[in-house]
PDB file of C-alpha atoms in Angstrom:
ATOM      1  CA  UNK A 135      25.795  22.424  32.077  1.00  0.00           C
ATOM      2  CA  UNK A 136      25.940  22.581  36.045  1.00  0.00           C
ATOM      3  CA  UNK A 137      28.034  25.375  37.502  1.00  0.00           C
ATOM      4  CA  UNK A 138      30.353  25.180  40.322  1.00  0.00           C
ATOM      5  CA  UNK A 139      32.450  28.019  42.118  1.00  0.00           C
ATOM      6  CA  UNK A 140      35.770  26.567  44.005  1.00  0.00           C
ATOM      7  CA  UNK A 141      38.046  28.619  46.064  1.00  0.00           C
ATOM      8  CA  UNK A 142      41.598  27.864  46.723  1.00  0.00           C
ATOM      9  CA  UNK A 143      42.448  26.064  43.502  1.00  0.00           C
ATOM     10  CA  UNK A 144      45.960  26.899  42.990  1.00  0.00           C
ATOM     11  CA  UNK A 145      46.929  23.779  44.486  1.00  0.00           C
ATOM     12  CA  UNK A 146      45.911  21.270  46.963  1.00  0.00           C
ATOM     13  CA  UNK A 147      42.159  19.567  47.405  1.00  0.00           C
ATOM     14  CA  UNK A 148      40.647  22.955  45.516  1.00  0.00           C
ATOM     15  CA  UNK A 149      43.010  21.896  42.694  1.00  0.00           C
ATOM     16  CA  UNK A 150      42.045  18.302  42.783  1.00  0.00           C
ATOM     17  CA  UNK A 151      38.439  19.122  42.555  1.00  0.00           C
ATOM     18  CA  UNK A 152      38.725  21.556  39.977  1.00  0.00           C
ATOM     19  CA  UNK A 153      40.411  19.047  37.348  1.00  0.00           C
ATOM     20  CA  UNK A 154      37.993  16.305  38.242  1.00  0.00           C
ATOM     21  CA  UNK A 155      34.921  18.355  38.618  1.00  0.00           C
ATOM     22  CA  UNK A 156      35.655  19.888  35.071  1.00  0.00           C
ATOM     23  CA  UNK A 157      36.313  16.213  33.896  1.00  0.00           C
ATOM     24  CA  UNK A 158      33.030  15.317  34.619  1.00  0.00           C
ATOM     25  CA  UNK A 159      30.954  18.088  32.453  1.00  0.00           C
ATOM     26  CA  UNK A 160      30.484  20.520  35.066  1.00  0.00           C
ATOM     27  CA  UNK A 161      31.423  24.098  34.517  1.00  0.00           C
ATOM     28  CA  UNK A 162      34.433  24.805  36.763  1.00  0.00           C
ATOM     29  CA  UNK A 163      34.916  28.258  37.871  1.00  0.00           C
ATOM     30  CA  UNK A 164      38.280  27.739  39.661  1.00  0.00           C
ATOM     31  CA  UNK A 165      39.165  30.205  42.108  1.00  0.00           C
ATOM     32  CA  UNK A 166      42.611  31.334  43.477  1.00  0.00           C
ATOM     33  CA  UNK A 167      44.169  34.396  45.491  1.00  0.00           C
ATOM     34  CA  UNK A 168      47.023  35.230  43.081  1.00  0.00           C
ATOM     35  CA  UNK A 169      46.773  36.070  39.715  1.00  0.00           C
ATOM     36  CA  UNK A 170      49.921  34.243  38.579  1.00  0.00           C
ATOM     37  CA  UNK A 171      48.001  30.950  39.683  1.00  0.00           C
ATOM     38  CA  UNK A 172      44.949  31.750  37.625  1.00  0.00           C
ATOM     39  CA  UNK A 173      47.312  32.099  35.018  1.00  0.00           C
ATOM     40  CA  UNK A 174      48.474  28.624  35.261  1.00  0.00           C
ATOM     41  CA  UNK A 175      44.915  26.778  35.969  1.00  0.00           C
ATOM     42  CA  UNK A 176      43.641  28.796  32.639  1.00  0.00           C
ATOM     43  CA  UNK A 177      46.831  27.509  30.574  1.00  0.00           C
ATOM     44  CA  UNK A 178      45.817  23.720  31.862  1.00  0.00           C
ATOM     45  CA  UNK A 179      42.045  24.595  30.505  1.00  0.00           C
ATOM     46  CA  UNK A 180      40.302  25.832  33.362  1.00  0.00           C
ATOM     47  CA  UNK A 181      38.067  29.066  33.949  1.00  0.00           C
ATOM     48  CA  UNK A 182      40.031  30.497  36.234  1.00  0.00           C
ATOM     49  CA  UNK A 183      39.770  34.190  38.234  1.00  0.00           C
ATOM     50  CA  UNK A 184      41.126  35.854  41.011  1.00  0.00           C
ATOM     51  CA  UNK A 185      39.170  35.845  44.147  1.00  0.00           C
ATOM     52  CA  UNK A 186      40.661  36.666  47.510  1.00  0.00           C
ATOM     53  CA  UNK A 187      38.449  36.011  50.725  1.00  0.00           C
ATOM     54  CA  UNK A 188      40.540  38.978  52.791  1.00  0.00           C
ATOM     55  CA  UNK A 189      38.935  41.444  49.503  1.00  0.00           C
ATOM     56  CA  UNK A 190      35.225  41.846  49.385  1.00  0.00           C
ATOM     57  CA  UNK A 191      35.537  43.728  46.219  1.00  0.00           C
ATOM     58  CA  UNK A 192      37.011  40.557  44.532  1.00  0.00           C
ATOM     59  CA  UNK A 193      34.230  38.318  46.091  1.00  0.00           C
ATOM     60  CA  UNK A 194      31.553  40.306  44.674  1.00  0.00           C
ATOM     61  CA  UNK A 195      33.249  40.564  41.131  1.00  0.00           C
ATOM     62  CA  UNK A 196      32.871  37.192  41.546  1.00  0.00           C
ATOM     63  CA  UNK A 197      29.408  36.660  41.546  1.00  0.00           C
ATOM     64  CA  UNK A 198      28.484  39.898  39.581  1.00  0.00           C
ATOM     65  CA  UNK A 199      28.288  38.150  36.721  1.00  0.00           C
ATOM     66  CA  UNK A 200      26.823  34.831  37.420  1.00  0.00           C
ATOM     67  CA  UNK A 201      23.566  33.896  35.932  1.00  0.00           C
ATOM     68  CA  UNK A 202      23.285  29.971  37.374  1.00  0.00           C
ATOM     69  CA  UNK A 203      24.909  28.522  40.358  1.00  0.00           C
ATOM     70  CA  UNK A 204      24.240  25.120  41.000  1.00  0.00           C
ATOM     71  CA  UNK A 205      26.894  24.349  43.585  1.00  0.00           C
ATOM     72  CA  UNK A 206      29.617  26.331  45.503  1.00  0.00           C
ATOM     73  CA  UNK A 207      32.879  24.999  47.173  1.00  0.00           C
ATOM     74  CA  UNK A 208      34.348  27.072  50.238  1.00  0.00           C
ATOM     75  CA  UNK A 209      37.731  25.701  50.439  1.00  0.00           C
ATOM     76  CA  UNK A 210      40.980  28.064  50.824  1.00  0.00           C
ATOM     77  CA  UNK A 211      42.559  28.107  54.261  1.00  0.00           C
ATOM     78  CA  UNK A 212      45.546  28.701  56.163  1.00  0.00           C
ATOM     79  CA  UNK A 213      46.742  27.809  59.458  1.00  0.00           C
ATOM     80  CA  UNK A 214      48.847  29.749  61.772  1.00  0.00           C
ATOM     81  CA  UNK A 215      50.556  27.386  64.105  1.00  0.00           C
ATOM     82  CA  UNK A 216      51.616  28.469  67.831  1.00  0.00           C
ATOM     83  CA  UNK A 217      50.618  28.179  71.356  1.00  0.00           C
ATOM     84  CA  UNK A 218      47.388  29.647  72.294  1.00  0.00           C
ATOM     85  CA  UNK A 219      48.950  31.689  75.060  1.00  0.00           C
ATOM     86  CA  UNK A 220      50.978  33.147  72.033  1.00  0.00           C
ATOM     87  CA  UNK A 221      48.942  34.114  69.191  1.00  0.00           C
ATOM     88  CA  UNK A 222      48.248  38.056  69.354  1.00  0.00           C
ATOM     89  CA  UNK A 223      45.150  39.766  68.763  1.00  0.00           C
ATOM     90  CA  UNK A 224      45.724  40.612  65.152  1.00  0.00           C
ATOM     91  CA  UNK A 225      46.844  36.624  64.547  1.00  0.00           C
ATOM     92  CA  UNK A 226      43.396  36.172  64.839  1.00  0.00           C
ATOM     93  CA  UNK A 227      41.693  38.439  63.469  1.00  0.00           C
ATOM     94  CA  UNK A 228      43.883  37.747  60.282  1.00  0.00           C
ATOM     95  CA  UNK A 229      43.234  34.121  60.030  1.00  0.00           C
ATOM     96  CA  UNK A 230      39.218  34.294  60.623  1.00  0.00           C
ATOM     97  CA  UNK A 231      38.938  36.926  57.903  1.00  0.00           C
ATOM     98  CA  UNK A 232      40.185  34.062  55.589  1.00  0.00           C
ATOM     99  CA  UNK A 233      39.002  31.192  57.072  1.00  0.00           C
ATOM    100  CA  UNK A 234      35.586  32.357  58.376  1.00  0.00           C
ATOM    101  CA  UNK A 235      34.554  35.662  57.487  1.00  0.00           C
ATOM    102  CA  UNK A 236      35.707  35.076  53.826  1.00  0.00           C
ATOM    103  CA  UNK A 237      33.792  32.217  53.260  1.00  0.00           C
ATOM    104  CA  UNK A 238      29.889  33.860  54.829  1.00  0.00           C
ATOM    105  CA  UNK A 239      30.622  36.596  52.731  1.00  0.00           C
ATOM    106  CA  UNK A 240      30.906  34.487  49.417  1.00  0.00           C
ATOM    107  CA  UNK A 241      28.367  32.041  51.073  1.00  0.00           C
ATOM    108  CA  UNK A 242      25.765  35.045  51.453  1.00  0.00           C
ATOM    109  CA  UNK A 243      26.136  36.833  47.950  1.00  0.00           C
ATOM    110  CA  UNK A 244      25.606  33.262  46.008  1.00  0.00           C
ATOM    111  CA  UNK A 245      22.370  32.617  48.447  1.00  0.00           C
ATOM    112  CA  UNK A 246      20.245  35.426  46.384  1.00  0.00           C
ATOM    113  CA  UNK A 247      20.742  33.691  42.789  1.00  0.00           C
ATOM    114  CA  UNK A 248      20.404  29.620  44.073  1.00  0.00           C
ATOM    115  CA  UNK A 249      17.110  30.743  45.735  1.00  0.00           C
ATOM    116  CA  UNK A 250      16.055  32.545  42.422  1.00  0.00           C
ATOM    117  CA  UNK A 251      16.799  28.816  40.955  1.00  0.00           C
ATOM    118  CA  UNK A 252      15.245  27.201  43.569  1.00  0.00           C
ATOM    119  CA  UNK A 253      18.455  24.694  44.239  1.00  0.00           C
ATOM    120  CA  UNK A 254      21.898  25.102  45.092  1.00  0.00           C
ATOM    121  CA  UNK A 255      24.326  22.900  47.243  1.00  0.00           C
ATOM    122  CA  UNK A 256      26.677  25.028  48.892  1.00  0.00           C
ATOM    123  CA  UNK A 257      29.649  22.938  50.376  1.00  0.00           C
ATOM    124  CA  UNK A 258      32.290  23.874  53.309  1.00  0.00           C
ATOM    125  CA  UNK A 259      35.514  22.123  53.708  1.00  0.00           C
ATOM    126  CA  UNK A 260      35.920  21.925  57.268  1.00  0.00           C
ATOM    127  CA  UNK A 261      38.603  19.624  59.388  1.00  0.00           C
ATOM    128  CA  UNK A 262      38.988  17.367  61.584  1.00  0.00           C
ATOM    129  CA  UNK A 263      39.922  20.471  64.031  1.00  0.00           C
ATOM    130  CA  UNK A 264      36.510  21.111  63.549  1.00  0.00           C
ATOM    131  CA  UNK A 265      35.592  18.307  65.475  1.00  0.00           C
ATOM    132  CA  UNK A 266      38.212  17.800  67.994  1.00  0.00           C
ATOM    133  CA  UNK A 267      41.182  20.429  68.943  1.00  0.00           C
ATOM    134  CA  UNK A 268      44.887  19.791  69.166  1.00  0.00           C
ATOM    135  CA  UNK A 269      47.558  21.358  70.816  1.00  0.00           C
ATOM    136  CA  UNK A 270      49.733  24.344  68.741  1.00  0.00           C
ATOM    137  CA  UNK A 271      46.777  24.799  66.040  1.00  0.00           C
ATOM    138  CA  UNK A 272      44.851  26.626  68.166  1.00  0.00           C
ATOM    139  CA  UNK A 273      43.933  29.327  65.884  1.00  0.00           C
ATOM    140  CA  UNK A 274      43.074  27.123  63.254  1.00  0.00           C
ATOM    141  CA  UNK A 275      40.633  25.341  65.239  1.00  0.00           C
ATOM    142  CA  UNK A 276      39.069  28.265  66.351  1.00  0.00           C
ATOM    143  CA  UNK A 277      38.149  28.910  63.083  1.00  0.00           C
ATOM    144  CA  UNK A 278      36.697  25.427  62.046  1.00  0.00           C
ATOM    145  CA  UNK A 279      34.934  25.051  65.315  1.00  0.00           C
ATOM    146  CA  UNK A 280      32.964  28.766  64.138  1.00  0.00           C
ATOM    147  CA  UNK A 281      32.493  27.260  60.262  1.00  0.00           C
ATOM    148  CA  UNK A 282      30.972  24.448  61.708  1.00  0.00           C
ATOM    149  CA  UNK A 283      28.280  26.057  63.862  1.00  0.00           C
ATOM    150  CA  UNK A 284      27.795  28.620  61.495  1.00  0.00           C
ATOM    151  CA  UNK A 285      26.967  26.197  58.772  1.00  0.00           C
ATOM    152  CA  UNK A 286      24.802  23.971  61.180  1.00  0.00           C
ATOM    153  CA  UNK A 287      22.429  27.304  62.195  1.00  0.00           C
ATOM    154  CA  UNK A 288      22.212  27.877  58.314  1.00  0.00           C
ATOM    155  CA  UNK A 289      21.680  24.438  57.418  1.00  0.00           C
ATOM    156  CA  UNK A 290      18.598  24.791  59.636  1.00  0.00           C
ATOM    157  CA  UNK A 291      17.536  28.184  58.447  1.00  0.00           C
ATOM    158  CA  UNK A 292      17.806  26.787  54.827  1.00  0.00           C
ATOM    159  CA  UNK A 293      15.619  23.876  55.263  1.00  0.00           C
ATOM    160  CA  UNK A 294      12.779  23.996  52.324  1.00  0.00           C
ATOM    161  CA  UNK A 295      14.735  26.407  50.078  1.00  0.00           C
ATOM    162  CA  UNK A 296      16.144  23.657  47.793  1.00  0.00           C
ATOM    163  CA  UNK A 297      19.682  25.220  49.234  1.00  0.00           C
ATOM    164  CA  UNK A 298      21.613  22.358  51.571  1.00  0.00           C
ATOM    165  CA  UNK A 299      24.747  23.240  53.421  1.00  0.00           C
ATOM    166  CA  UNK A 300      27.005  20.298  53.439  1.00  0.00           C
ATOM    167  CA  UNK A 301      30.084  19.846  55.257  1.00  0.00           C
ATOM    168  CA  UNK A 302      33.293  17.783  54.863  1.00  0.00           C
ATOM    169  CA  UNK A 303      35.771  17.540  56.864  1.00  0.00           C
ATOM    170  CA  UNK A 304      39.094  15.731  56.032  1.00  0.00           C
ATOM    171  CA  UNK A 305      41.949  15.436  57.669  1.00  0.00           C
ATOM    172  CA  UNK A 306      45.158  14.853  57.672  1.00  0.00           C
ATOM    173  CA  UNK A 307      45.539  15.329  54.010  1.00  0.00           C
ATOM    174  CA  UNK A 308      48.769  15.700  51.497  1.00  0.00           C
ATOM    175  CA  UNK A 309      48.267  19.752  50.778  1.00  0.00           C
ATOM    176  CA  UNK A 310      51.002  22.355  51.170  1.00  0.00           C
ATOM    177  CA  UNK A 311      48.847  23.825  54.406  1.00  0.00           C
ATOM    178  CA  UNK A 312      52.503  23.095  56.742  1.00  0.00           C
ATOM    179  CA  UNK A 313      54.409  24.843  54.241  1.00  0.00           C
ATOM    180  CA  UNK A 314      51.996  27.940  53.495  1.00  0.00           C
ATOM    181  CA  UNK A 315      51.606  28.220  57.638  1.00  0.00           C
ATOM    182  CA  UNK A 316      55.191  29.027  57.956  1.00  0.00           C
ATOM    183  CA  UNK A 317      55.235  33.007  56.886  1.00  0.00           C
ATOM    184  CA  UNK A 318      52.230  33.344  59.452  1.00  0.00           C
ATOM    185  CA  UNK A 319      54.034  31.556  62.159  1.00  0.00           C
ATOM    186  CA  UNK A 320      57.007  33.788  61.146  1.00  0.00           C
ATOM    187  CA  UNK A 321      54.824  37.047  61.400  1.00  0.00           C
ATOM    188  CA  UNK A 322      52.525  36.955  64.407  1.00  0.00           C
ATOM    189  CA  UNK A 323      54.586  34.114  66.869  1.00  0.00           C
ATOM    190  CA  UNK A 324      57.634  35.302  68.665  1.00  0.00           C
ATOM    191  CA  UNK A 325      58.494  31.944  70.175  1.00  0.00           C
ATOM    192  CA  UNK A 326      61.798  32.786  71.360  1.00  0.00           C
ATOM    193  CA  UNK A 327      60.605  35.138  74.181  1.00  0.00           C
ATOM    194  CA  UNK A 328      57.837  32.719  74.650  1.00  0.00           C
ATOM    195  CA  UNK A 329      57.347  31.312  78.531  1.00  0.00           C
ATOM    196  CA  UNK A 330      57.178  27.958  76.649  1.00  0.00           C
ATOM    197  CA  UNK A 331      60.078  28.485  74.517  1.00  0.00           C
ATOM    198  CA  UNK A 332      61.930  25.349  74.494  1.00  0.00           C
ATOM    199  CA  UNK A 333      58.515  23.765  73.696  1.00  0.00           C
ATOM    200  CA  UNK A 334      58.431  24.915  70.384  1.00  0.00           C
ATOM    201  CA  UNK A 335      61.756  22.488  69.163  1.00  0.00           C
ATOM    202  CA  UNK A 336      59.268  19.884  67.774  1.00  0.00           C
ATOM    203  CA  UNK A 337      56.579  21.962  66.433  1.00  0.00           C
ATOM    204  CA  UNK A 338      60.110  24.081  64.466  1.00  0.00           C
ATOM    205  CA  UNK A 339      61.403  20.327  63.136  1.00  0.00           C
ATOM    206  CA  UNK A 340      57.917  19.827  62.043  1.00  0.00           C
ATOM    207  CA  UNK A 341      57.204  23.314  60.160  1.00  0.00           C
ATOM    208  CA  UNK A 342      60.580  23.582  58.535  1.00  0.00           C
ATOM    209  CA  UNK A 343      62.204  19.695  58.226  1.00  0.00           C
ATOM    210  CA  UNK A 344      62.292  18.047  55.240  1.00  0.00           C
ATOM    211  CA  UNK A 345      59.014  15.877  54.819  1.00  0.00           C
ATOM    212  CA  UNK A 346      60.541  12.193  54.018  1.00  0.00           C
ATOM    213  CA  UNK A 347      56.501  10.786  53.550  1.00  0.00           C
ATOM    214  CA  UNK A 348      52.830  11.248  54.008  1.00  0.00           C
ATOM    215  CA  UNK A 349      51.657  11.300  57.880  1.00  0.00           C
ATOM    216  CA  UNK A 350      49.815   8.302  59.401  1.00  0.00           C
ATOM    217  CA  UNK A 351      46.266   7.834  58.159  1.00  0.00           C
ATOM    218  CA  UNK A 352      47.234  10.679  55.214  1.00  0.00           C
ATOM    219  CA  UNK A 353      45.118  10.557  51.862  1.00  0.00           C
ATOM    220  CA  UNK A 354      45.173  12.318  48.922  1.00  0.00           C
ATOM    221  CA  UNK A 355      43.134  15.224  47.975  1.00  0.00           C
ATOM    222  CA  UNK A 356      41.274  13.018  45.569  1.00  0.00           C
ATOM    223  CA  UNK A 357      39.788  11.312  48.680  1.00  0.00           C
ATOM    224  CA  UNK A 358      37.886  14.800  49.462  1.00  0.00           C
ATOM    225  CA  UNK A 359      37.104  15.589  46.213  1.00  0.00           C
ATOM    226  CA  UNK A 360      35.555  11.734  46.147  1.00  0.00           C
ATOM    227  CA  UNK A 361      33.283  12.936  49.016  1.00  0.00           C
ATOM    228  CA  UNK A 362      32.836  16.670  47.288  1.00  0.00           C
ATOM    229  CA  UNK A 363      31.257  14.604  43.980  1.00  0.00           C
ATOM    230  CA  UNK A 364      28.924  13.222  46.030  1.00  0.00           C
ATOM    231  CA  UNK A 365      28.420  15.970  48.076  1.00  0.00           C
ATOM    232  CA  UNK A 366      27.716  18.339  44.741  1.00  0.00           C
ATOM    233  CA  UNK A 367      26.140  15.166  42.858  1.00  0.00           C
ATOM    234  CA  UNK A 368      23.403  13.244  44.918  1.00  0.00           C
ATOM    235  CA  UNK A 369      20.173  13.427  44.844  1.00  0.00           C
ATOM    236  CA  UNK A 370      20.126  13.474  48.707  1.00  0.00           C
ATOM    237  CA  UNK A 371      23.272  14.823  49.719  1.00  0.00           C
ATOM    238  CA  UNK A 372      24.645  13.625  53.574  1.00  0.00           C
ATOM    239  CA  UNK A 373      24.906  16.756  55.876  1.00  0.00           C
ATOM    240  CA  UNK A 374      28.536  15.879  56.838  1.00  0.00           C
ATOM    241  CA  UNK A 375      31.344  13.928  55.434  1.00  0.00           C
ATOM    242  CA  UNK A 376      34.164  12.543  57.282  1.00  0.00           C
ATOM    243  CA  UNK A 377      37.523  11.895  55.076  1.00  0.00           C
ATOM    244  CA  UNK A 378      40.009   9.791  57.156  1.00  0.00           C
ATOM    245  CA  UNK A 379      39.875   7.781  59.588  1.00  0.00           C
ATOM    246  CA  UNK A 380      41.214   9.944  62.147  1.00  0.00           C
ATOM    247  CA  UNK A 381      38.226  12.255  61.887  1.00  0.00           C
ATOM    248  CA  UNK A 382      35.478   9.317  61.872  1.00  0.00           C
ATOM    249  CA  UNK A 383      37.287   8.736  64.944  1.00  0.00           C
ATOM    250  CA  UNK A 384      36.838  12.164  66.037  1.00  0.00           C
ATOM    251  CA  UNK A 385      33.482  12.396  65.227  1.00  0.00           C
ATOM    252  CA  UNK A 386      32.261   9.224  67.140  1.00  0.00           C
ATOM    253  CA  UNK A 387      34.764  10.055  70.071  1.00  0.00           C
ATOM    254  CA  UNK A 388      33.177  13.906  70.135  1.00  0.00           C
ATOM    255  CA  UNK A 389      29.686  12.203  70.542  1.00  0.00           C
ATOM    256  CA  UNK A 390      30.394   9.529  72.784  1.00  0.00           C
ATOM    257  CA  UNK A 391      33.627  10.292  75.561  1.00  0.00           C
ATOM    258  CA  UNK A 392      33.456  12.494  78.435  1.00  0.00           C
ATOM    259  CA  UNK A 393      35.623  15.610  77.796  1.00  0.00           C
ATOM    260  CA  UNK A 394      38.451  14.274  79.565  1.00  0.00           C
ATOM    261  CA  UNK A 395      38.428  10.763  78.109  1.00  0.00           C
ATOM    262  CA  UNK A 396      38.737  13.219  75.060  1.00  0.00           C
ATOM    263  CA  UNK A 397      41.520  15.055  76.041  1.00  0.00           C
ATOM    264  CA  UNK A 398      43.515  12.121  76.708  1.00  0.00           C
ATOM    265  CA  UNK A 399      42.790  10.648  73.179  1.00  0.00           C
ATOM    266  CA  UNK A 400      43.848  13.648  71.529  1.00  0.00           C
ATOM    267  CA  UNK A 401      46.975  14.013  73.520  1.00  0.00           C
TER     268      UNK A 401
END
């Protein structure tokens, strides 16, 4: 039975993948940061654990006990909306020990037991704001833009191991990510005494309206995990996915438009 290891599975494209990955025959060790939410995935059948990228003694728990490892599935993140101009030191540093430093430290303990194998397919969910940026999700994008080279240098370095490094990158998808960005915009951006303060009325309907549909070009999770059973699956798995049209657009627009031309398309 093939093994995978998903993060962020309490709800969301982690979720998603989880259930359909499990559906499939594969061994589904679904991941998630609270307890309670393990809980619940192991009352709906699932192998579920706590695992926590901000704790490094929960990541190597983790793995401790793993004797195969056929695929792994870096997918929990959070954004913290604001201005640029705004976001504090510690903002940062916060939101890349999730979304970055969380994910190389999982990525690098796993490494040791797929080369003992001699395969492994290790697979991180990236964005569209990996591609492109976009005004207010500035640290967010920082973040992506760092998985993104990260994973391309290790793709390289991997390269005859029987270990690939796949990315996807979706976006905009239905997940809770506006709604679970709202206590870190409440924490770390004081927008009131901001230089830019009247700015932030749209980005405050956006976080805390009432969501009456999906957003233009929105898909379901089930349209990553489509591109994560492939990803995991294939005998020659593709290097990157793009989910949406909004980030093949991105990806061909990245390649092909001067900066500015970009700019203005993202504007």
């Amino acid at each position: 039975m093939r093994t995978i290891l998903i993060t962020g599975c309490s709800s969301g494209i982690g979720y998603d993948a989880a259930h359909a990955l499990a559906k499939r025959g594969w061994r589904v060790l679904a991941t998630c940061r609270a307890e309670a939410d393990c809980e619940r995935l192991r009352a709906e059948g699932l192998e579920s654990f706590r695992l926590d990228y901000t704790d490094e003694g929960s990541i190597a728990a983790a793995v401790a006990g793993l004797d195969r490892l056929d695929a792994l599935f870096n997918n929990g993140a959070y954004a913290c909306p604001g201005l640029t101009e705004d976001l504090p030191r510690g903002a940062l540093r916060e939101i890349f020990e999730t979304n970055l430093f969380g994910y190389h430290d999982l990525t690098r303990r796993v490494i040791p037991l797929m080369r003992k194998q001699g395969h492994g397919r290790i697979v991180q969910c990236s964005s569209v704001l990996g591609i492109v940026g976009a005004e207010w999700r500035g640290a967010y994008v920082s973040t992506k833009f760092a998985l993104e080279g990260l994973t391309d240098v290790m793709r390289l370095e991997m390269r005859g191991t029987g270990i690939d490094l796949i990315l996807i990158e979706p976006g905009p998808i239905g997940t809770k990510i506006r709604q679970n960005s709202i206590p870190h915009f409440e924490k770390w951006i004081d927008w009131k005494t901001a230089a830019r303060s009247a700015d932030y009325a749209k980005l405050l309907g956006r976080l805390y309206g009432e969501k009456t549909g999906p957003d233009r070009f929105e898909l379901p999770p089930s349209a990553v995990t489509k591109a994560l059973i492939h990803a995991v699956e294939a005998r020659r798995p593709k290097a990157r996915y793009y989910v949406t049209i909004p980030t093949h657009i991105a990806g061909i627009a990245r390649r092909l438009l001067p900066t500015r031309w970009l700019d203005w398309l993202v504007a």
